[in-house]
PDB file of C-alpha atoms in Angstrom:
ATOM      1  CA  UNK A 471       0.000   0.000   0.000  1.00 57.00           C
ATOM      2  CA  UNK A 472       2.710   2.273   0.989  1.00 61.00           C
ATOM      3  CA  UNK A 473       5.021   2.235  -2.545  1.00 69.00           C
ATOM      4  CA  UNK A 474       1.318   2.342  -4.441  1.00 72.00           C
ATOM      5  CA  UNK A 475       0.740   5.486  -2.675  1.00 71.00           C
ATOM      6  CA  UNK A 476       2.966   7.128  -5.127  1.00 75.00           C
ATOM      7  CA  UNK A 477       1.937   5.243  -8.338  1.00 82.00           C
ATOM      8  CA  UNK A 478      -1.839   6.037  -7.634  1.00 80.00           C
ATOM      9  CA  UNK A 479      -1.252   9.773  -6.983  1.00 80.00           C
ATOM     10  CA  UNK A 480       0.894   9.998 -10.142  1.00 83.00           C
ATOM     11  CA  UNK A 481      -2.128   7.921 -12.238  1.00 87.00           C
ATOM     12  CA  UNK A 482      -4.721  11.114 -10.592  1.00 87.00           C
ATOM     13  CA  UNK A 483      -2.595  14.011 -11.001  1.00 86.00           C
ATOM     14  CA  UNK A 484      -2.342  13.038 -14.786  1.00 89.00           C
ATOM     15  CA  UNK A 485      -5.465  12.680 -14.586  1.00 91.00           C
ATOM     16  CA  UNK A 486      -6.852  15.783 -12.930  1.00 91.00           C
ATOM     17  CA  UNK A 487      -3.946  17.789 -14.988  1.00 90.00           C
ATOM     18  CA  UNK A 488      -5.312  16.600 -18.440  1.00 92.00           C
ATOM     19  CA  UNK A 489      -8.328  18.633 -17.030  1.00 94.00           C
ATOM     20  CA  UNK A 490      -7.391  21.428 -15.893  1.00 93.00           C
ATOM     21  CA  UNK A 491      -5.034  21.582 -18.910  1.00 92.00           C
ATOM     22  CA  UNK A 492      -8.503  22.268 -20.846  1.00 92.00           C
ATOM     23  CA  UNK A 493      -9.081  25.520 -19.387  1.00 93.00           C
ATOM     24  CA  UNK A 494      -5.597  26.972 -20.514  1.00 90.00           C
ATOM     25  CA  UNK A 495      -1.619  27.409 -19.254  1.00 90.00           C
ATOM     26  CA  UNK A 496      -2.942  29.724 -16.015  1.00 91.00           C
ATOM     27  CA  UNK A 497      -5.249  27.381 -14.831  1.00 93.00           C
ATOM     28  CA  UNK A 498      -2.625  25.078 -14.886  1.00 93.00           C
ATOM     29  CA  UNK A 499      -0.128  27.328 -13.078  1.00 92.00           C
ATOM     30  CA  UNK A 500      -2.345  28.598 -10.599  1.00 93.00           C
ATOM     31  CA  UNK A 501      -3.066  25.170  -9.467  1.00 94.00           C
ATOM     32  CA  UNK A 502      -0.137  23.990  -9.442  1.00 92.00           C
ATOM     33  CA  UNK A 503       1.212  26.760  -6.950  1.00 94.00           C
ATOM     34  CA  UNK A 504      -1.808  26.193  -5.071  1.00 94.00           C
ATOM     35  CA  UNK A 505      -1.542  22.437  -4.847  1.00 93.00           C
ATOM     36  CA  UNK A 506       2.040  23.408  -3.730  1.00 93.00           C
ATOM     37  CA  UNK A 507       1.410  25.346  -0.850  1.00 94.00           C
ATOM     38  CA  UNK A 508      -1.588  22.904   0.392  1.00 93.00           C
ATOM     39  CA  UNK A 509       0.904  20.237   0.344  1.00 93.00           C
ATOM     40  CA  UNK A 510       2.545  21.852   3.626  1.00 94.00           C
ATOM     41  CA  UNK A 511      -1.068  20.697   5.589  1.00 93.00           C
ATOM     42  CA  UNK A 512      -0.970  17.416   3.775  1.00 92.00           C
ATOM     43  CA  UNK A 513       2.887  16.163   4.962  1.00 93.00           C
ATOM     44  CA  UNK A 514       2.389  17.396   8.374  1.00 94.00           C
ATOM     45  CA  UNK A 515      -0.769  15.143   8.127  1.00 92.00           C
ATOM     46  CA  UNK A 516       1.160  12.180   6.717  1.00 91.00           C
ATOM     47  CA  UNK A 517       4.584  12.413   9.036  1.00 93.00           C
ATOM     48  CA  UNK A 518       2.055  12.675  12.200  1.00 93.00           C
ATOM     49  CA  UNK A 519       0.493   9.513  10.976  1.00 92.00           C
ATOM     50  CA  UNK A 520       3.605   8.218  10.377  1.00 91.00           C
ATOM     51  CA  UNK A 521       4.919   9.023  13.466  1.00 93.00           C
ATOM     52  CA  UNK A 522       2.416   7.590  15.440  1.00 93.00           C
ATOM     53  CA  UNK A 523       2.259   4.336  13.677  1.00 92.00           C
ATOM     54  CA  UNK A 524       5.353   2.367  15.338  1.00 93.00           C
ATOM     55  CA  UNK A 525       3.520   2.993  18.877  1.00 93.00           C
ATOM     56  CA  UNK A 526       0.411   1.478  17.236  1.00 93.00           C
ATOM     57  CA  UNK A 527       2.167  -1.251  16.626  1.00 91.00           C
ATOM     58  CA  UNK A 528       3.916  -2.308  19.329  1.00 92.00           C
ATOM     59  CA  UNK A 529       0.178  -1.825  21.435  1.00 92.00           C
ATOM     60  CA  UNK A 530      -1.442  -4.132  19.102  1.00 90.00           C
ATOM     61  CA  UNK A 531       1.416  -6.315  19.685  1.00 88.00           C
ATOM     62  CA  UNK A 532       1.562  -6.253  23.430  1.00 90.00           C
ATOM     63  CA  UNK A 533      -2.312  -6.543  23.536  1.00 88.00           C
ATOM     64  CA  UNK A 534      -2.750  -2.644  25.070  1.00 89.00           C
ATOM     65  CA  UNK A 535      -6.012  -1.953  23.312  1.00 87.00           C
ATOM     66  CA  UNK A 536      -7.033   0.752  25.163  1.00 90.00           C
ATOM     67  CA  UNK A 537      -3.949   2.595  25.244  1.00 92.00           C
ATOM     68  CA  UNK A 538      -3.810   1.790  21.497  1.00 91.00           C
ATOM     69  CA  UNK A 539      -7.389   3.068  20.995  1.00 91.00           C
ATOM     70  CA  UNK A 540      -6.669   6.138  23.209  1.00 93.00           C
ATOM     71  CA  UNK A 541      -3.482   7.199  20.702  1.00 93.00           C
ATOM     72  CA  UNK A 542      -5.388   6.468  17.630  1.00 94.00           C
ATOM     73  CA  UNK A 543      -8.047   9.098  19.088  1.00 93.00           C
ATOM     74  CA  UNK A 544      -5.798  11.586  20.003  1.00 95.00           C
ATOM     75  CA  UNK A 545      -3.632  12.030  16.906  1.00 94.00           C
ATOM     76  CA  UNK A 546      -6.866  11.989  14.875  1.00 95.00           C
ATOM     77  CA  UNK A 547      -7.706  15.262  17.135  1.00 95.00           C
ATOM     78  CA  UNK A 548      -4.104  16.656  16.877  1.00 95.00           C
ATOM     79  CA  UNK A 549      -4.207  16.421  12.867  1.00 95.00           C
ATOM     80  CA  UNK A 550      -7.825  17.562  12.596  1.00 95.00           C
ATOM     81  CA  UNK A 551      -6.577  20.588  14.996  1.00 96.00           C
ATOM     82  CA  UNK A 552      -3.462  20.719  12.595  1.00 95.00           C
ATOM     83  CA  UNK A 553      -5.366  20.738   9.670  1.00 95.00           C
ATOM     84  CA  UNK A 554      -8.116  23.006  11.426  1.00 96.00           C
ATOM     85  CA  UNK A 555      -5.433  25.714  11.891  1.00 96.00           C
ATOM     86  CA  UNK A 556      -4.053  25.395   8.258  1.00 96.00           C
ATOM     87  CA  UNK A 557      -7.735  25.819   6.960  1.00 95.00           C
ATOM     88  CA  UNK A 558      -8.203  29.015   8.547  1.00 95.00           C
ATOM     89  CA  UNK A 559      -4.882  30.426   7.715  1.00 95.00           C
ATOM     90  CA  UNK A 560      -5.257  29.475   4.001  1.00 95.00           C
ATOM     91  CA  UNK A 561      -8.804  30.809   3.780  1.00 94.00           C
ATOM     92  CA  UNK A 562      -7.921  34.242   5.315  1.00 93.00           C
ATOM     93  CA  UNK A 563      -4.055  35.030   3.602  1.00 91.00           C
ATOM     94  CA  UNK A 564      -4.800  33.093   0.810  1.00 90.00           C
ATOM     95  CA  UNK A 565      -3.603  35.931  -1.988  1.00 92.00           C
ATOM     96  CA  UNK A 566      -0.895  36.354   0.502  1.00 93.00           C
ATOM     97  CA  UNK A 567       0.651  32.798   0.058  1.00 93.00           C
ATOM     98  CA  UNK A 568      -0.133  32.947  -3.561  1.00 92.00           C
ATOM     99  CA  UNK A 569       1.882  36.523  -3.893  1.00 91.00           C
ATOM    100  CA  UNK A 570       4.858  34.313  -2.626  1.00 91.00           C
ATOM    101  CA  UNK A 571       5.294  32.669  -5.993  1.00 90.00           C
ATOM    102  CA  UNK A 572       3.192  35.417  -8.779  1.00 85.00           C
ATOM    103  CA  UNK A 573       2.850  38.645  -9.340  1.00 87.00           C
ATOM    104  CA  UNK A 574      -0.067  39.104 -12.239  1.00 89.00           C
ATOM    105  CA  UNK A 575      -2.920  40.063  -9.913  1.00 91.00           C
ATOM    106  CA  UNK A 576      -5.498  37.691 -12.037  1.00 90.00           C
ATOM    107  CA  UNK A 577      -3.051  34.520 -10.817  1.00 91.00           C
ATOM    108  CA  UNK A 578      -2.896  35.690  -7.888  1.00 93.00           C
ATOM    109  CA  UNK A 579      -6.518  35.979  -7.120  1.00 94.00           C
ATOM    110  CA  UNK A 580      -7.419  32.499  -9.296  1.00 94.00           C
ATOM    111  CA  UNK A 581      -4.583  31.038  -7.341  1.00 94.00           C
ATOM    112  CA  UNK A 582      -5.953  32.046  -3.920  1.00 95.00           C
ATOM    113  CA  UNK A 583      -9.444  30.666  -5.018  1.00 95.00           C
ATOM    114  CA  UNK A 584      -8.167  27.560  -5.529  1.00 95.00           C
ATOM    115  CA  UNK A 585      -6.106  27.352  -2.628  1.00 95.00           C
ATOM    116  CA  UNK A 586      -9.457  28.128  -0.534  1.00 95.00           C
ATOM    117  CA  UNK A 587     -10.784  25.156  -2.062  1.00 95.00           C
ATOM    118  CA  UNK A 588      -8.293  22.833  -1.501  1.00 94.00           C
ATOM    119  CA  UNK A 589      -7.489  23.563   2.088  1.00 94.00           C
ATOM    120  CA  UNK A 590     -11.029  22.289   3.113  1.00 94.00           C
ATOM    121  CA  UNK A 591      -9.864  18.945   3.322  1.00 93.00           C
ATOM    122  CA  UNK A 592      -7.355  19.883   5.640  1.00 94.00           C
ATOM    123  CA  UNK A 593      -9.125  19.260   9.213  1.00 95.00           C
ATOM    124  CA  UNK A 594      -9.950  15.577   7.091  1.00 95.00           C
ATOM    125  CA  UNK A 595      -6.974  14.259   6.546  1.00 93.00           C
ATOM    126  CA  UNK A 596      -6.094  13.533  10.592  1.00 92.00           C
ATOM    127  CA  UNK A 597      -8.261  10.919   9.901  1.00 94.00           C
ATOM    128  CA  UNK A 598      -7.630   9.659   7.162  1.00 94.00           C
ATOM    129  CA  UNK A 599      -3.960   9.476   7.297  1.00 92.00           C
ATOM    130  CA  UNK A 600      -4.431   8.112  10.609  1.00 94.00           C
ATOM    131  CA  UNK A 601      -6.545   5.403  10.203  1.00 94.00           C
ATOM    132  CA  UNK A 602      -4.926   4.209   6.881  1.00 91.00           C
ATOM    133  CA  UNK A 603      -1.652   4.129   9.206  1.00 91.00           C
ATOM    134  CA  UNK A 604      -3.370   2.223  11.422  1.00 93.00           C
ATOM    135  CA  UNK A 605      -4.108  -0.424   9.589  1.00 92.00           C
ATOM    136  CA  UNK A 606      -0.726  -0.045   8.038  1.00 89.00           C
ATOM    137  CA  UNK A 607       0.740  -0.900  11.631  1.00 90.00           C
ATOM    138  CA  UNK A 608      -1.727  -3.703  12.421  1.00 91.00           C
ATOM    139  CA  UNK A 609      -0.142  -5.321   9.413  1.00 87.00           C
ATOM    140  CA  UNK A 610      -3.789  -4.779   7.580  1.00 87.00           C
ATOM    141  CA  UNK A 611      -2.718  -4.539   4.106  1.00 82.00           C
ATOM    142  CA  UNK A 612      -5.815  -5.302   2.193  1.00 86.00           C
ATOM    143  CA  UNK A 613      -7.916  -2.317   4.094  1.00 88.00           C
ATOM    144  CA  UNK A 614      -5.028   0.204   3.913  1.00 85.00           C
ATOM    145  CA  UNK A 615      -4.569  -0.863   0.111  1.00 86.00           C
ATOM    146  CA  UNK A 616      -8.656  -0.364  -0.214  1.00 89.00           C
ATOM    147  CA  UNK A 617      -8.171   3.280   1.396  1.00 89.00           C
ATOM    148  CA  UNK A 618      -5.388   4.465  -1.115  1.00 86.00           C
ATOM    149  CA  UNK A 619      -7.498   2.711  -4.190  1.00 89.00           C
ATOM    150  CA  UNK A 620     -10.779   4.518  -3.063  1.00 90.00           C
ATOM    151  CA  UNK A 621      -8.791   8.225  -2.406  1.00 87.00           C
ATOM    152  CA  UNK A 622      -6.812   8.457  -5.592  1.00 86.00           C
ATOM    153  CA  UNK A 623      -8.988   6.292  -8.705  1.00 88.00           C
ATOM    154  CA  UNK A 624     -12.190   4.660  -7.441  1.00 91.00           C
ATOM    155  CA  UNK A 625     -13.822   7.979  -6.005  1.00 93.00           C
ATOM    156  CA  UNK A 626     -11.220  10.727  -7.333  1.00 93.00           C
ATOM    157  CA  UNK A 627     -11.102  10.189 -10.502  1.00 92.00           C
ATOM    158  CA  UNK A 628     -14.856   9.924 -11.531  1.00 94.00           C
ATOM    159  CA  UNK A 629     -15.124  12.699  -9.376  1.00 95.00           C
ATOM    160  CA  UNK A 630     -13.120  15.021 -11.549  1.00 94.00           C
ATOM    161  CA  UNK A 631     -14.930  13.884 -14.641  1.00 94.00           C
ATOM    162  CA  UNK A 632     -18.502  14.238 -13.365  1.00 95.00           C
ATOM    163  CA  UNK A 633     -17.890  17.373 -11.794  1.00 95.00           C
ATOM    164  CA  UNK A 634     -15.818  19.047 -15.108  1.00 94.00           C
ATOM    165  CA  UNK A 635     -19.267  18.165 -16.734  1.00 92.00           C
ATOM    166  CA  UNK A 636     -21.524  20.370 -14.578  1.00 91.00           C
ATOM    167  CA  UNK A 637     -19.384  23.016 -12.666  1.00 90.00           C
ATOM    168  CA  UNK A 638     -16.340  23.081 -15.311  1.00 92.00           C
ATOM    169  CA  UNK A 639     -13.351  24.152 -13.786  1.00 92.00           C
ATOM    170  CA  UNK A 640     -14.288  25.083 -10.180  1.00 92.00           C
ATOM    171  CA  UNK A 641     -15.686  21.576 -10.332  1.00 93.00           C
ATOM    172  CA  UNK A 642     -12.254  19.924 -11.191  1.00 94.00           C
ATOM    173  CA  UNK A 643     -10.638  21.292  -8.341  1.00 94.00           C
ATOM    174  CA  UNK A 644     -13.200  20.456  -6.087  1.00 95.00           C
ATOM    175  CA  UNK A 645     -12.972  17.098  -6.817  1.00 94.00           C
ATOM    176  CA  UNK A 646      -9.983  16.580  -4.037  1.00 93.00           C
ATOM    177  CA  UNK A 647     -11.996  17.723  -0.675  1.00 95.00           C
ATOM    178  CA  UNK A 648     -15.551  16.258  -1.937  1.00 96.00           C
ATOM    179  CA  UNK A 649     -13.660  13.033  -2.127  1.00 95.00           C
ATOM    180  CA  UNK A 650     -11.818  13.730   1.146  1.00 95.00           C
ATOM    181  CA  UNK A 651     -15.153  14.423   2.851  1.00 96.00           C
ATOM    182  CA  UNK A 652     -16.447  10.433   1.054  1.00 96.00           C
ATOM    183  CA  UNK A 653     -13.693   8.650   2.478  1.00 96.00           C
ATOM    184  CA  UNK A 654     -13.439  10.104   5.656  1.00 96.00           C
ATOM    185  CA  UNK A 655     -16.778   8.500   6.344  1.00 96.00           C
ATOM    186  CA  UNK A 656     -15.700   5.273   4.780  1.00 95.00           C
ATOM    187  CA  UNK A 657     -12.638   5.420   7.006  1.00 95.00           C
ATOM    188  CA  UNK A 658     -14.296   6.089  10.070  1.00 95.00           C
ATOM    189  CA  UNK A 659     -16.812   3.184   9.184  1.00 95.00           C
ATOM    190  CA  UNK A 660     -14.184   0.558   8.540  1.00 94.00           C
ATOM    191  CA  UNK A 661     -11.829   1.664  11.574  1.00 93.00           C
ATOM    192  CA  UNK A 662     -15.830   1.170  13.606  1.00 92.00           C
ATOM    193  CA  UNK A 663     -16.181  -2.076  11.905  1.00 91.00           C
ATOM    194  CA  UNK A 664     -12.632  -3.606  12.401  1.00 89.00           C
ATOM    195  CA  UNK A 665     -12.981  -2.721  16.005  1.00 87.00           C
ATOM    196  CA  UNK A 666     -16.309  -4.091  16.274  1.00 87.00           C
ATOM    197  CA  UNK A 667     -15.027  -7.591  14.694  1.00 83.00           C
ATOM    198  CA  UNK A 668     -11.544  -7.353  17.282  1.00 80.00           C
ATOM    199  CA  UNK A 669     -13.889  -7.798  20.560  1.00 77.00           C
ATOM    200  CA  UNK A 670     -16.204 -10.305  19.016  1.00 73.00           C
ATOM    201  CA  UNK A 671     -13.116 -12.179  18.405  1.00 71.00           C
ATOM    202  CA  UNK A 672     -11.817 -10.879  21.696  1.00 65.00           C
ATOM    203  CA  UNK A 673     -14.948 -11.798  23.951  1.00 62.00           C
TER     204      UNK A 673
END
């Protein structure tokens, strides 16, 4: 799951790039500088997830349920926090971050639109990340590999196409939180489930 992480993000950014490539060069660049600076929220997601992961496993492993449950829980609050934080910044100084990198006003402003789009995933992904680490460290392969399929083809991807067709470009780049907001309920419902089947199997 972990090494097709990067081949399934490659396969949607073609993807969602052969899109926005229809509305012209600046769409493309404003994106792209967007997608950039939304990327900070997104790898502080991914290394606290990371992070936490080894401590998830050795719990599982020495049969500490509760504590493990207990750290799951609070890094999902500390990324959703994290990501809370970035979403607020980024919707406020969002022509300020995109002044960074441009200087033609209409980029600027495009690029800023964008970015307040993007970022309103942010508070999601401190579950998402964490959960698909969690099964990561609980040596659950299949559901973690399920997670990654779902995020970048199964929901993303028709996403971007359907949406192109009725809100055009705005629609494109709202593909990425609308599926954020699908699988963080999917996420939350298999983490539910899997716990549900561990103290059946428990009791």
């Amino acid at each position: 799951p972990g090494a097709l992480v990067t081949v399934l993000m490659s396969v949607s950014n073609i993807v969602l790039n052969n899109y926005i490539g229809i509305y012209g060069a600046d769409a493309v660049a404003s994106y792209g500088i967007a997608y950039k600076i939304d990327l900070i929220p997104i790898m502080l997601s991914v290394g606290l997830s990371q992070g936490v992961m080894p401590l998830v496993g050795y719990c599982f492993g020495a049969k500490q349920t509760k504590r493990m449950s207990a750290v799951v829980r609070l890094s999902m609050l500390y990324g959703i926090i994290l990501g809370a934080v970035f979403l607020g910044v980024f919707l406020m100084g969002g022509k300020v971050f995109a002044s960074f990198f441009l200087y033609e006003e209409g980029l600027i402003v495009q690029t800023a639109y964008f970015l307040r789009i993007l970022c309103l995933s942010a508070p999601l992904l401190g579950v998402i990340n964490m959960i698909t680490s969690y099964f990561q460290a609980l040596g659950k392969a299949v559901q973690s590999l399920m997670i990654t399929i779902l995020r970048n083809i199964v929901i993303f991807i028709p996403c971007v196409i359907l949406f192109n067709q009725f809100l055009r470009l705005n629609g494109v780049i709202a593909a990425q939180p609308v599926t954020e907001a699908v699988l963080t309920v999917i996420c939350l419902f298999m983490y539910g489930k899997f716990k549900a089947e561990q103290k059946v199997s428990a009791s």
